[in-house]
Every structure is written in C-alpha cells, then in structure tokens.
Backbone as ProteinMPNN parsed JSONL, in Angstrom:
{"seq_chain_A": "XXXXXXXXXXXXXXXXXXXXXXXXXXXXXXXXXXXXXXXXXXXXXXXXXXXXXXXXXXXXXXXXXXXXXXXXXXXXXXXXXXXXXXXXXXXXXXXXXXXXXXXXXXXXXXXXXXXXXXXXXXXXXXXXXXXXXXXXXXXXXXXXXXXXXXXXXXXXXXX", "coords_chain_A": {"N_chain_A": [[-15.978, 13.731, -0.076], [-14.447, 15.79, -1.913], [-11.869, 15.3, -5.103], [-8.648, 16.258, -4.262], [-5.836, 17.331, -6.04], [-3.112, 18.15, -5.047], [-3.19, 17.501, -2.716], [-2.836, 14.429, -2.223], [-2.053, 12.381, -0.588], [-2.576, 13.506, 1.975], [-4.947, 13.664, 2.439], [-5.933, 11.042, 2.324], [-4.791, 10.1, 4.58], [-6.031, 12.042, 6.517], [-8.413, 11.289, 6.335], [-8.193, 8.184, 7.462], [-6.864, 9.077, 9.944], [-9.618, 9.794, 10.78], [-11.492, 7.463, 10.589], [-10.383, 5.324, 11.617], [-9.881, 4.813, 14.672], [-12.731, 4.584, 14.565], [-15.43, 1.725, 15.645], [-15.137, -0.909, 13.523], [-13.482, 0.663, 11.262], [-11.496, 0.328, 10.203], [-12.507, -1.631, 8.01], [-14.576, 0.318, 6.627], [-12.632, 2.528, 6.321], [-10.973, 0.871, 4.109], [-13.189, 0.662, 2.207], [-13.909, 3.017, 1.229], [-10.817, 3.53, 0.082], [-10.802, 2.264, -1.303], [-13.175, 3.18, -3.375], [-11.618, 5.646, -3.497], [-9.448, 4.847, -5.248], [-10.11, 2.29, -7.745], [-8.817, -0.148, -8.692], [-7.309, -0.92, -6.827], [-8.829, -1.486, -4.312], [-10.176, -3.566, -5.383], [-8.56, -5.201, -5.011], [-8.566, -5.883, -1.867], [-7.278, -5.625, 0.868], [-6.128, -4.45, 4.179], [-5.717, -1.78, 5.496], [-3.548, -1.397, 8.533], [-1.562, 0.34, 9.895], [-1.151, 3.759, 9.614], [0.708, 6.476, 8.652], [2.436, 9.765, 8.437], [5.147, 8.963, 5.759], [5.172, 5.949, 6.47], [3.432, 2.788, 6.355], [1.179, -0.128, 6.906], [-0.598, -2.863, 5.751], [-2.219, -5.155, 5.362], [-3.284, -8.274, 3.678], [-5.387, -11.19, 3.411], [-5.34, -14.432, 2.847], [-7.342, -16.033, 0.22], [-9.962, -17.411, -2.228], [-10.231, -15.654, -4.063], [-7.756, -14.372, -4.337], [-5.781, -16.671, -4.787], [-3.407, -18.826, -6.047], [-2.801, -21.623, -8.805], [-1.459, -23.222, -6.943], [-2.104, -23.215, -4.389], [-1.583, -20.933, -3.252], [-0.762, -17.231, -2.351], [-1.765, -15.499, -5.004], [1.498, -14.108, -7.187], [1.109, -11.692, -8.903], [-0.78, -10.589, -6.695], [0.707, -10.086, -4.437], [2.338, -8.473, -5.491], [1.07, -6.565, -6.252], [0.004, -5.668, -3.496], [2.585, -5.066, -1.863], [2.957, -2.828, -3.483], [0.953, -1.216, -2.879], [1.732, -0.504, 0.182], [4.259, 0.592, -0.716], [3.094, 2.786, -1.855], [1.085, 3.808, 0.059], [2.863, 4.851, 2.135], [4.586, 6.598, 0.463], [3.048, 8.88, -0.429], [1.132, 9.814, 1.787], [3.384, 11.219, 3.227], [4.156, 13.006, 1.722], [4.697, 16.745, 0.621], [2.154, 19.408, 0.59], [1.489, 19.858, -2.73], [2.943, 18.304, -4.244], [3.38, 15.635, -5.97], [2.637, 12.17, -6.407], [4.102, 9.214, -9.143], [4.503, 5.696, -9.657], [6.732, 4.564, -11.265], [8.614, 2.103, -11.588], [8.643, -1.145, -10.908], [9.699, -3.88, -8.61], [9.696, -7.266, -7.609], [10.673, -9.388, -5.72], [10.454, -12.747, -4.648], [10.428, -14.997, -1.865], [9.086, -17.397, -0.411], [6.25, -19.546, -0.337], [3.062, -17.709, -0.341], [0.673, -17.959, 1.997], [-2.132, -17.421, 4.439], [-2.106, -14.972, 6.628], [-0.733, -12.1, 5.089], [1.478, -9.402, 5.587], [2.515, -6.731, 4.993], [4.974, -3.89, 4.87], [5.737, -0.846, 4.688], [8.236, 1.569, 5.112], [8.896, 5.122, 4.128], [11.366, 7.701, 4.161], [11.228, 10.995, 4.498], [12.464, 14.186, 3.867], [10.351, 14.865, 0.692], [10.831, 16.007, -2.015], [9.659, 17.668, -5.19], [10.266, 17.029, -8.921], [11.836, 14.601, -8.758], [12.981, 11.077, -7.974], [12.083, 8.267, -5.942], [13.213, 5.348, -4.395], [11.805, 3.038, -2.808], [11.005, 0.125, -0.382], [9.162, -2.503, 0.585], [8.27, -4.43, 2.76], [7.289, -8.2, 2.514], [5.368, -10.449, 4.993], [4.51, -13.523, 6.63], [2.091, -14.969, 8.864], [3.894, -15.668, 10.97], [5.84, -14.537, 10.7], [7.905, -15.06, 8.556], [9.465, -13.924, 5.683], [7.986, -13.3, 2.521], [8.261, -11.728, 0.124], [9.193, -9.241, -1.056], [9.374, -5.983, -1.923], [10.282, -3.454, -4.563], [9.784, 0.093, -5.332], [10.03, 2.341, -7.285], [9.294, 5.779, -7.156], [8.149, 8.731, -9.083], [8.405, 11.993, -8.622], [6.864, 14.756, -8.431], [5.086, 18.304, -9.228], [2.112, 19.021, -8.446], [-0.637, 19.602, -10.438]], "CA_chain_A": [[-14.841, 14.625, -0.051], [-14.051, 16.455, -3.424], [-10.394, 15.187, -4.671], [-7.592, 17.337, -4.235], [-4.664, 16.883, -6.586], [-2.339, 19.325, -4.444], [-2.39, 17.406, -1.564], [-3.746, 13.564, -2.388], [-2.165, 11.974, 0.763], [-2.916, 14.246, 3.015], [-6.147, 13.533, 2.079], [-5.849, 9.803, 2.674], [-4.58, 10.111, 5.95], [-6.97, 12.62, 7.501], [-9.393, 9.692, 6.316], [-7.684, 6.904, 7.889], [-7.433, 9.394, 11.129], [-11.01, 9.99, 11.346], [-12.51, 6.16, 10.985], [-9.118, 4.289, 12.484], [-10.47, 4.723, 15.901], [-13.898, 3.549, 15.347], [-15.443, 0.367, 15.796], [-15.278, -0.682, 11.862], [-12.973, 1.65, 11.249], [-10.453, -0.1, 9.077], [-13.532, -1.482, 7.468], [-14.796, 1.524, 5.941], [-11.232, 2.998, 5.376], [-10.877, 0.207, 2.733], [-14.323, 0.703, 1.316], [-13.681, 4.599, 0.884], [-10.117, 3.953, -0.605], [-11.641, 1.74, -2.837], [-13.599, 4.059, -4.215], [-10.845, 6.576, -4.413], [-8.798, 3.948, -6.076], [-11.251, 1.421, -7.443], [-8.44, -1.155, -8.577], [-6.74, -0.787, -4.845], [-10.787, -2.014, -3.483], [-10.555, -5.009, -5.51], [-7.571, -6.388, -3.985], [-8.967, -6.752, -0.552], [-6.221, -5.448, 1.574], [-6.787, -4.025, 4.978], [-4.638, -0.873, 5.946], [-3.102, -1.681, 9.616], [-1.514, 1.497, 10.346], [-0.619, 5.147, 8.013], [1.093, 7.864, 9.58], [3.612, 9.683, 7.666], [6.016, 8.158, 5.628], [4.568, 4.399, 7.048], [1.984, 1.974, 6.189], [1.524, -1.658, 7.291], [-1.376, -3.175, 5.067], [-2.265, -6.712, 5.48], [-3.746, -8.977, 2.993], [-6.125, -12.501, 3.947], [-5.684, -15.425, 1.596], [-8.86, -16.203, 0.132], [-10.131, -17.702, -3.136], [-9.743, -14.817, -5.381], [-6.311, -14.328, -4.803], [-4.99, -18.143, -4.87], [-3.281, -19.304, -7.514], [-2.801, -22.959, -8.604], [-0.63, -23.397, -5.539], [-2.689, -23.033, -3.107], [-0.612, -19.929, -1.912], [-1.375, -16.345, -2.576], [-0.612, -15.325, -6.768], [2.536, -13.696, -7.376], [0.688, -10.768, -8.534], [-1.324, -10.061, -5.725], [1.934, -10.184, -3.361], [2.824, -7.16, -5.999], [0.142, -5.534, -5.244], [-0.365, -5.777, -1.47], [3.532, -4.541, -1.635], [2.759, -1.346, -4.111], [0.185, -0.29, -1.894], [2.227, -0.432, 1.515], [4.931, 1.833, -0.575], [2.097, 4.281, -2.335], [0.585, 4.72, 1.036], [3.849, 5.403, 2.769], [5.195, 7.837, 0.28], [2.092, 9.61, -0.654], [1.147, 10.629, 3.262], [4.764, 11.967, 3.535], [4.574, 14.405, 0.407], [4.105, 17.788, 1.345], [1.056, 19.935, -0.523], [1.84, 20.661, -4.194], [3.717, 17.351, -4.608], [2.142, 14.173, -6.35], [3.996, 10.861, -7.116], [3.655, 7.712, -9.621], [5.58, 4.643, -9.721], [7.818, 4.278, -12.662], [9.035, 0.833, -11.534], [8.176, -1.529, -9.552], [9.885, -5.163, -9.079], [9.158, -8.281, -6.987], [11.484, -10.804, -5.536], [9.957, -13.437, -4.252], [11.01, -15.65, -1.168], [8.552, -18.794, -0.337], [4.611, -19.494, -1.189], [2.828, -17.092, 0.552], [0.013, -18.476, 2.504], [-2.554, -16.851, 4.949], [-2.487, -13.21, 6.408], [0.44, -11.32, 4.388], [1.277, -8.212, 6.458], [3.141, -5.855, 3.652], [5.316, -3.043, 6.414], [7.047, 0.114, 4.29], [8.695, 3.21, 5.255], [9.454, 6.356, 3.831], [11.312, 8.814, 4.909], [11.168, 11.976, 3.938], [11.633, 14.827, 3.35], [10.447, 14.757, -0.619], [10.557, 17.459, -3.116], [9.539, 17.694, -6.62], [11.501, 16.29, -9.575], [13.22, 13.397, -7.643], [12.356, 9.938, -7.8], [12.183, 8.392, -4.419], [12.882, 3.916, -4.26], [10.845, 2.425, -1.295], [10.491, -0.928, -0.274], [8.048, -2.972, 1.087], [8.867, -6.205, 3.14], [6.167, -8.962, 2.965], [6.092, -11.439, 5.652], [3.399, -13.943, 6.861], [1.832, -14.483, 9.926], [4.727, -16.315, 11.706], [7.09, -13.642, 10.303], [8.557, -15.587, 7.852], [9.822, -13.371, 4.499], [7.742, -14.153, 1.024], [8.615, -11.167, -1.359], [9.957, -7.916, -1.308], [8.285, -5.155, -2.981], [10.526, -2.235, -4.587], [9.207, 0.492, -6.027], [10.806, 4.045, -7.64], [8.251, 6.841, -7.293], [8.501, 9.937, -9.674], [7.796, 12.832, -8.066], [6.559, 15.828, -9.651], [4.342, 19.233, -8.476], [0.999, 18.545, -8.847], [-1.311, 20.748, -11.311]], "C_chain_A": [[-14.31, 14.749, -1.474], [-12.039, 15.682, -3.674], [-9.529, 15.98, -4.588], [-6.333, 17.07, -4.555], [-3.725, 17.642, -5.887], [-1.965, 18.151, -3.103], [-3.161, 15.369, -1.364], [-3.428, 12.918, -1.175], [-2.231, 12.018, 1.763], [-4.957, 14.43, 3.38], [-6.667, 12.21, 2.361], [-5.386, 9.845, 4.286], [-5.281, 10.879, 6.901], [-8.231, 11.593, 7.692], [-9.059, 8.851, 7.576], [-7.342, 8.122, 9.529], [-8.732, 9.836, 11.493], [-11.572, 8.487, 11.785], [-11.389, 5.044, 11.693], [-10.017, 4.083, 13.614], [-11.891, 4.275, 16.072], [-14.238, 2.498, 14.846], [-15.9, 0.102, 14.014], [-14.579, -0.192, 11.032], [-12.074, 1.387, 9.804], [-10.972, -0.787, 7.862], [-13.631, -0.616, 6.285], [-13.721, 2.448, 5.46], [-10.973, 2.398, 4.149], [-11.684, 0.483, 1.66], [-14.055, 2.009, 0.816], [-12.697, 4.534, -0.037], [-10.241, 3.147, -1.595], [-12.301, 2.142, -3.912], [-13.013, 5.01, -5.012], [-10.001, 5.606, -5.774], [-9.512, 2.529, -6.845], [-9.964, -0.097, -7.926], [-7.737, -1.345, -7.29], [-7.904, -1.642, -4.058], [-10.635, -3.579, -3.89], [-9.487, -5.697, -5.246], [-8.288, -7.235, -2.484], [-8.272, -6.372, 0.672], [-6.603, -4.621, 2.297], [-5.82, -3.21, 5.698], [-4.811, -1.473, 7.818], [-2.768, -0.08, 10.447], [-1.383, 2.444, 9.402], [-0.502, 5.798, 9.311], [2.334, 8.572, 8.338], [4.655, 9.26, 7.246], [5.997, 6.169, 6.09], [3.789, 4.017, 6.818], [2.656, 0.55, 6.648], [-0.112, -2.167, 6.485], [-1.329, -4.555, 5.05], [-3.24, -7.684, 4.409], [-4.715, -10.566, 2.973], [-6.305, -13.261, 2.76], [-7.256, -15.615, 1.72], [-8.591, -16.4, -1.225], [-9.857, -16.525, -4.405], [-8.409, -14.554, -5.03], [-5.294, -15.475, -4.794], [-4.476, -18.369, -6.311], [-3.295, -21.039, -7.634], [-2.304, -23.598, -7.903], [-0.705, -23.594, -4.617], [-2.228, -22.134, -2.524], [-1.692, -18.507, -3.225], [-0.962, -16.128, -4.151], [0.111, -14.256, -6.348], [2.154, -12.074, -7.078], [-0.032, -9.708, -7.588], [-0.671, -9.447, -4.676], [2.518, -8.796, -4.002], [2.255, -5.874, -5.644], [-0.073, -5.011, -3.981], [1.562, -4.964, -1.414], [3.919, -2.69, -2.408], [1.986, -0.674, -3.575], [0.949, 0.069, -0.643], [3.507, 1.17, 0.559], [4.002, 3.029, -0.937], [1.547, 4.719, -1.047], [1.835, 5.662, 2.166], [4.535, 6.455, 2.245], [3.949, 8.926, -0.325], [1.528, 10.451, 1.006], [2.493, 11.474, 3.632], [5.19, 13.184, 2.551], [3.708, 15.302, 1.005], [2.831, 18.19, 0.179], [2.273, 20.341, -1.443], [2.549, 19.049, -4.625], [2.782, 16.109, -4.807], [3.357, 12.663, -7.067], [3.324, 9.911, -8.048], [4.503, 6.786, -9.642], [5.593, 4.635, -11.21], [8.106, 2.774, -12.56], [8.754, -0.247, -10.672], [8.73, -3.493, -9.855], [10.016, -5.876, -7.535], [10.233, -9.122, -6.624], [10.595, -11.603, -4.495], [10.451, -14.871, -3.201], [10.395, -17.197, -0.713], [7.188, -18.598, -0.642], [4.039, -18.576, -0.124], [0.718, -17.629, 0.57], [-0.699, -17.505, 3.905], [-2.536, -15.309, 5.075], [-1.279, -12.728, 5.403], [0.206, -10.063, 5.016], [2.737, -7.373, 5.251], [3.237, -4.107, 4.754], [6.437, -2.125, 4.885], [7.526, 1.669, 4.981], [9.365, 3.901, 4.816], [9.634, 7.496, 3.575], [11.73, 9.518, 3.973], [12.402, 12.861, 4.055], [11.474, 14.87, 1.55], [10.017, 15.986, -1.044], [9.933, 16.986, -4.825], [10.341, 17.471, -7.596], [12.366, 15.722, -9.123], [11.986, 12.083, -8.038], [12.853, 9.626, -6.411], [12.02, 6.288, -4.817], [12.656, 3.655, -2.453], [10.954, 1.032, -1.549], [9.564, -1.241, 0.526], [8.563, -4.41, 1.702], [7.258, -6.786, 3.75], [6.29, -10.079, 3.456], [4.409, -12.177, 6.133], [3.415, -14.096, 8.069], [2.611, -14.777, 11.253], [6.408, -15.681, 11.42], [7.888, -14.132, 9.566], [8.537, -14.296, 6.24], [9.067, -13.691, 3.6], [7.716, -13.711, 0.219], [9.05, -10.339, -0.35], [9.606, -7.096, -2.563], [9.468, -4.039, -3.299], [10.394, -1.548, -5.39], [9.736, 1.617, -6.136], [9.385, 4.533, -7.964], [8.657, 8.047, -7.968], [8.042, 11.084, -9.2], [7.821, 13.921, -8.722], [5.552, 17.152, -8.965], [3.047, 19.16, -9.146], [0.203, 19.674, -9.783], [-2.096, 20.533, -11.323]], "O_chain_A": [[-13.79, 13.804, -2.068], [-11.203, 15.585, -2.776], [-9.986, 16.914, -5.247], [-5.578, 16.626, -3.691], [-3.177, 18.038, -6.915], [-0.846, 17.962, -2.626], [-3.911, 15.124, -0.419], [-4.414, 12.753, -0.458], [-2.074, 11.113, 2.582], [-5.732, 15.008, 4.142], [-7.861, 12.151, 2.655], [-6.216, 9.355, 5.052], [-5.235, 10.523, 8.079], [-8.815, 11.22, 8.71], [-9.726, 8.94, 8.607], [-7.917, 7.539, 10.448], [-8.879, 10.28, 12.632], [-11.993, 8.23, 12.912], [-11.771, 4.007, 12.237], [-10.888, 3.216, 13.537], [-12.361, 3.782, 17.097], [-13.711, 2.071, 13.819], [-16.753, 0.746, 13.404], [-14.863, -0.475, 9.868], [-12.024, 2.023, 8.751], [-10.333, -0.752, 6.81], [-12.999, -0.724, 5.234], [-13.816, 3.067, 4.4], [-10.756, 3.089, 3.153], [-11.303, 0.573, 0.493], [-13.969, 1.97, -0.412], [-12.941, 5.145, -1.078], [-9.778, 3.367, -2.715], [-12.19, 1.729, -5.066], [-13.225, 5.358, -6.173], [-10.075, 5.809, -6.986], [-9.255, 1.534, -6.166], [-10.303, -1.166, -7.417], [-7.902, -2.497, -6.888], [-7.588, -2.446, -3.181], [-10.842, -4.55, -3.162], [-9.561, -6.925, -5.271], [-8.455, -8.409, -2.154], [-8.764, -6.886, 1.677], [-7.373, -3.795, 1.806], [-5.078, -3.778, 6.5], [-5.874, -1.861, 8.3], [-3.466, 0.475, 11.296], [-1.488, 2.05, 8.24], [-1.093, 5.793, 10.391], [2.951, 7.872, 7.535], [5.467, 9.021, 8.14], [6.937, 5.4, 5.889], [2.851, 4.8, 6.966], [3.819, 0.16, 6.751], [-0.961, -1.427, 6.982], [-0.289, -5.104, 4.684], [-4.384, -7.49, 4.818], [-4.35, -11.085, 1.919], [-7.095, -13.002, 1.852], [-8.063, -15.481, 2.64], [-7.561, -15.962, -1.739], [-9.315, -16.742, -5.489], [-7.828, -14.569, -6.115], [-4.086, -15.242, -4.794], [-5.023, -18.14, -7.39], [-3.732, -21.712, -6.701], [-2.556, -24.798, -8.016], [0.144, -24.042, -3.847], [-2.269, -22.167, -1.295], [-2.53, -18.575, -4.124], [0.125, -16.567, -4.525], [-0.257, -13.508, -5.442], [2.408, -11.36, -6.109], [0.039, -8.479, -7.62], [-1.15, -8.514, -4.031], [3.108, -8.015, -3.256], [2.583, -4.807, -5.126], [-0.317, -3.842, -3.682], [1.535, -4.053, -0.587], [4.694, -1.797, -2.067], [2.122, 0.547, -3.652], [0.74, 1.25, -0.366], [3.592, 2.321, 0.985], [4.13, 4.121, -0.384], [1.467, 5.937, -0.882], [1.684, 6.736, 2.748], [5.09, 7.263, 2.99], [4.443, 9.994, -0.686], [1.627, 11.671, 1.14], [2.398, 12.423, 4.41], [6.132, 13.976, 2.577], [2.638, 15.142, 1.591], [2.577, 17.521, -0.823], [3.38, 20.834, -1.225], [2.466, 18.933, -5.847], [1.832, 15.704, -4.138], [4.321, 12.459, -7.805], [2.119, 9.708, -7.905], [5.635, 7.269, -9.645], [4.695, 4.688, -12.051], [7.794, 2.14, -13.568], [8.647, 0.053, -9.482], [8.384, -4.207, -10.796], [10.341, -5.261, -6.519], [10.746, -9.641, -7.615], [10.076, -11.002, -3.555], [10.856, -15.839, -3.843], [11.191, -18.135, -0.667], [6.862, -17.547, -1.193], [4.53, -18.663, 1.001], [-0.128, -17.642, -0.324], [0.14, -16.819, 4.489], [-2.795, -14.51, 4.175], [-1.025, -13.77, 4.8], [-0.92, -9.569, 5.085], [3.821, -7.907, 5.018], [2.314, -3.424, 5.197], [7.432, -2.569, 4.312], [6.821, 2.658, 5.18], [10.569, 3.657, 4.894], [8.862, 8.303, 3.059], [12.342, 9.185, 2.958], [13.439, 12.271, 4.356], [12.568, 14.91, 0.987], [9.159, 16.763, -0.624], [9.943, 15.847, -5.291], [11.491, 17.727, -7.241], [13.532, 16.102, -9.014], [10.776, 12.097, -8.265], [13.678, 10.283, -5.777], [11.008, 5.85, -5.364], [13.189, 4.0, -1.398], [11.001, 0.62, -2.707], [9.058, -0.367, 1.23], [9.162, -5.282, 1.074], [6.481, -6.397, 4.621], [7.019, -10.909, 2.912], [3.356, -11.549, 6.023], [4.357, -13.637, 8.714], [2.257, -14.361, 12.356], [7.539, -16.067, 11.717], [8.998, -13.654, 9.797], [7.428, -13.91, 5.87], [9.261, -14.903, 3.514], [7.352, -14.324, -0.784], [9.24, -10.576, 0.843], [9.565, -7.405, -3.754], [9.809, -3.517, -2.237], [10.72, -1.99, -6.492], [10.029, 2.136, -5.059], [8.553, 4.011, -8.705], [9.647, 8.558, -7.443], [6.848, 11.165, -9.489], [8.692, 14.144, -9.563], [5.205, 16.784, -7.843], [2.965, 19.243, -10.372], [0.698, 20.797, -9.679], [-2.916, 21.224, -11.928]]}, "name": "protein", "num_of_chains": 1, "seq": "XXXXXXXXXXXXXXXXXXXXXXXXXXXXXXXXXXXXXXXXXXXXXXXXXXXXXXXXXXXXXXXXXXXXXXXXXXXXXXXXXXXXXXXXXXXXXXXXXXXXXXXXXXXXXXXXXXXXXXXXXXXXXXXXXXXXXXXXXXXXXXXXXXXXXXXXXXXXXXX"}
C-alpha cells in the first residue's frame, strides 16, 4: 500500500481493520507498522485495539527492553506510551491533516515489570494549526499505574 500523506491514519486503521480479525492478526499488524514506522517495529509492542481517537497497545517485558533493574527501561515505557497517543490521535485526524509530537514527557510511578498495557484517548474533532495534549496511562498486568505518557501533537495540513 503506497503511503498517503493526506490521510496517514486512516491508512493505519483500515490496516488494523482488515488483519484484527484474523487468526495472527495483531501479529502481522505489528510487522506491517513496523515497516511503515521502522523505529515503532523495534520496540515490540502489540496494538490491542485502534478505532478512532483510541488505542490500547501492550508491551511484554523481555531482555531487550530490561534495564539494570530487572523492570522494563524508562525509555521504553516512553515509547510504548508515544505510540498509544500517535495511534489515537492520528486515526482521529480527518484527510488533509497530519500531526508530530512537539513534546512529550514521562512521569513515572513504580518499576514496571511484565505485560505493560499503554490505554489513550483522543477526542476529537481536530483541525489544522492546533496542537492537541494526549495522554497515555501505563499500567501493568494487575492494573497497577507505572508512568504516564503526555504528549502535545502539532497539527498541521498535510502537503
């Protein structure tokens, strides 16, 4: 699929409704937006749901993202929380509209250990020349809190 700067998360989400539903599904969604995004791939992170304005993206400790802690690194927890808002406000921009994060900061609540499930929403509607702050709340698998992701998106009309 050719990219299409006009309408990039509308483009991501027809994805993620074609292979959601089959067996693998979420699988091959990763591998694809890996490609589109190739540092996004090498995280590891396994979209849950996307619908407009929403993502839930989950993360699986594992050796490349440990730090000396034995818990997940800091950065990774940044990551796994910049993706949950880029997928949530990128599916919610209409065509012609394209966003980037300008800012993006981390608070951090206890070591984060096993799955990390990274849940944002936002709502719309977005226009052009606006920034737009999202968060991201990351919690582990017993629902306990272990950052907080928030991120200002610049929004702009795509060319």
């Amino acid at each position: 699929m050719p990219p299409d700067p006009a309408a990039p998360g509308a483009r991501v989400l027809s994805l993620w409704r074609r292979l959601a539903p089959l067996p693998g599904g979420a699988f091959l969604f990763a591998r694809a937006l890996g490609r589109m995004v190739p540092y996004t791939g090498a995280l590891g992170a396994r979209v849950r749901r996307l619908e407009p304005g929403h993502a839930c993206v989950t993360l699986a400790e594992r050796r490349g993202v440990r730090n000396h802690l034995r818990s997940i690194h800091a950065v990774a927890l940044a990551n796994l929380g910049e993706l949950a808002t880029g997928l949530a406000v990128l599916t919610a921009l209409p065509v012609g509209v394209r966003g980037i994060v300008t800012e993006l900061c981390t608070t951090y609540h206890a070591k984060a250990r096993g799955t990390i499930r990274a849940e944002c929403r936002a709502p719309g509607p977005f226009r052009p020349d606006t920034a737009v702050e999202v968060t991201a709340e990351l919690t582990d698998g017993d629902g306990v809190p272990v950052a907080t992701v928030r991120a200002q998106w610049t929004l702009g009309e795509a060319s």
